Coordinates of C-alpha atoms in Angstrom, one line a residue:
M1 CA -40.2 -11.3 26.8
P2 CA -39.0 -7.8 27.6
V3 CA -36.4 -6.2 25.3
T4 CA -33.3 -5.2 27.2
R5 CA -31.1 -2.2 26.3
R6 CA -28.3 -4.5 25.6
A7 CA -30.4 -6.5 23.0
I8 CA -31.3 -3.2 21.3
M9 CA -27.6 -2.1 21.3
V10 CA -26.5 -5.4 19.8
S11 CA -29.2 -5.1 17.1
V12 CA -28.2 -1.5 16.3
L13 CA -24.5 -2.5 16.2
G14 CA -25.4 -5.3 13.8
L15 CA -27.2 -2.8 11.5
T16 CA -24.3 -0.4 11.8
L17 CA -21.8 -3.0 10.7
M18 CA -24.0 -4.0 7.8
S19 CA -24.2 -0.3 6.7
A20 CA -20.5 0.1 7.0
T21 CA -20.0 -3.0 4.9
S22 CA -22.1 -1.5 2.1
V23 CA -20.3 1.8 2.2
L24 CA -16.9 0.1 2.1
A25 CA -18.1 -2.1 -0.8
K26 CA -18.6 1.1 -2.8
R27 CA -15.0 2.1 -2.2
G28 CA -13.6 -0.6 -4.4
R29 CA -13.9 -4.0 -2.7
S30 CA -16.0 -6.5 -4.5
H31 CA -19.0 -8.3 -2.9
D32 CA -17.0 -11.5 -3.1
D33 CA -14.4 -10.0 -0.8
Y34 CA -17.0 -9.3 1.9
D35 CA -18.5 -12.8 1.5
H36 CA -15.1 -14.3 2.1
D37 CA -14.5 -12.0 5.1
Y38 CA -17.8 -12.9 6.6
E39 CA -17.4 -16.6 6.0
A40 CA -13.9 -16.6 7.5
A41 CA -15.1 -14.7 10.6
D42 CA -18.1 -16.9 11.0
S43 CA -16.0 -20.0 10.6
A44 CA -13.5 -18.8 13.2
R45 CA -16.3 -18.2 15.7
R46 CA -18.0 -21.5 15.1
S47 CA -14.7 -23.4 15.3
G48 CA -13.9 -21.7 18.7
E49 CA -11.0 -19.8 17.3
V50 CA -12.6 -16.6 18.5
W51 CA -15.0 -15.6 21.4
P52 CA -18.5 -14.5 20.5
L53 CA -18.9 -10.8 20.4
Q54 CA -21.3 -10.7 23.3
E55 CA -18.8 -12.3 25.6
I56 CA -16.1 -9.8 24.6
L57 CA -18.5 -6.9 25.1
D58 CA -19.5 -8.2 28.6
E59 CA -15.8 -8.5 29.6
I60 CA -15.0 -5.0 28.3
E61 CA -18.0 -3.5 30.0
R62 CA -16.7 -4.9 33.4
Q63 CA -13.3 -3.3 32.8
I64 CA -14.3 -0.1 31.0
P65 CA -17.9 0.8 31.6
G66 CA -19.7 3.0 29.0
E67 CA -21.7 2.9 25.8
V68 CA -20.5 1.0 22.7
V69 CA -20.7 3.3 19.7
G70 CA -18.9 1.2 17.1
I71 CA -17.3 -2.2 16.4
E72 CA -14.9 -3.5 13.8
F73 CA -13.7 -7.1 13.4
E74 CA -10.7 -7.8 11.3
R75 CA -7.6 -10.0 11.0
K76 CA -4.3 -8.2 11.9
Q77 CA -1.0 -10.0 11.6
G78 CA -2.7 -13.3 11.7
V79 CA -4.8 -12.5 14.8
W80 CA -8.6 -11.8 14.8
V81 CA -9.1 -8.5 16.5
Y82 CA -12.3 -6.7 17.8
E83 CA -11.9 -2.9 17.7
I84 CA -14.6 -1.7 20.2
K85 CA -15.3 2.1 20.2
K86 CA -16.9 3.3 23.4
L87 CA -17.9 6.5 25.3
T88 CA -16.9 5.9 28.9
Q89 CA -19.1 7.0 31.8
S90 CA -17.0 10.1 32.0
G91 CA -17.7 10.9 28.3
Q92 CA -14.3 10.0 27.0
Y93 CA -14.1 8.3 23.6
V94 CA -11.8 5.3 23.6
E95 CA -10.9 2.6 21.1
I96 CA -10.2 -0.8 22.6
Y97 CA -8.4 -3.5 20.6
V98 CA -9.2 -7.0 21.8
D99 CA -7.6 -10.3 20.7
A100 CA -10.8 -12.2 19.7
G101 CA -9.2 -15.5 20.6
S102 CA -8.1 -14.8 24.1
K103 CA -10.2 -11.8 25.2
Q104 CA -6.9 -10.0 26.0
I105 CA -6.9 -6.2 25.6
L106 CA -4.1 -5.4 23.1
K107 CA -4.3 -1.7 23.2
I108 CA -6.5 1.2 24.4
E109 CA -6.4 4.5 22.4
G110 CA -7.8 7.7 23.8
K111 CA -7.4 6.9 27.5

């Protein structure tokens, strides 16, 4: 089965998120905090509370084409939010905040 560029990017993003987690852990958060964050996020995805990352990325790509250079996933004011960092086709850096439960774009910075 051929490996697509998207599959490679998703793998690289996963590794990037894992690296970011280890760096942040050294900044004072305990390993238990990260376990809890991961478990809560995974539970939200499995229960249908949030859309899978790939579906969010597909939707964002249709609206704002470009290369994903970073992703964060966190709970803000009771809402799960994907923060997707992209370089647009014109080379502009943007941060796109997406409600993970509705796929609605909440805010775009840098555009």
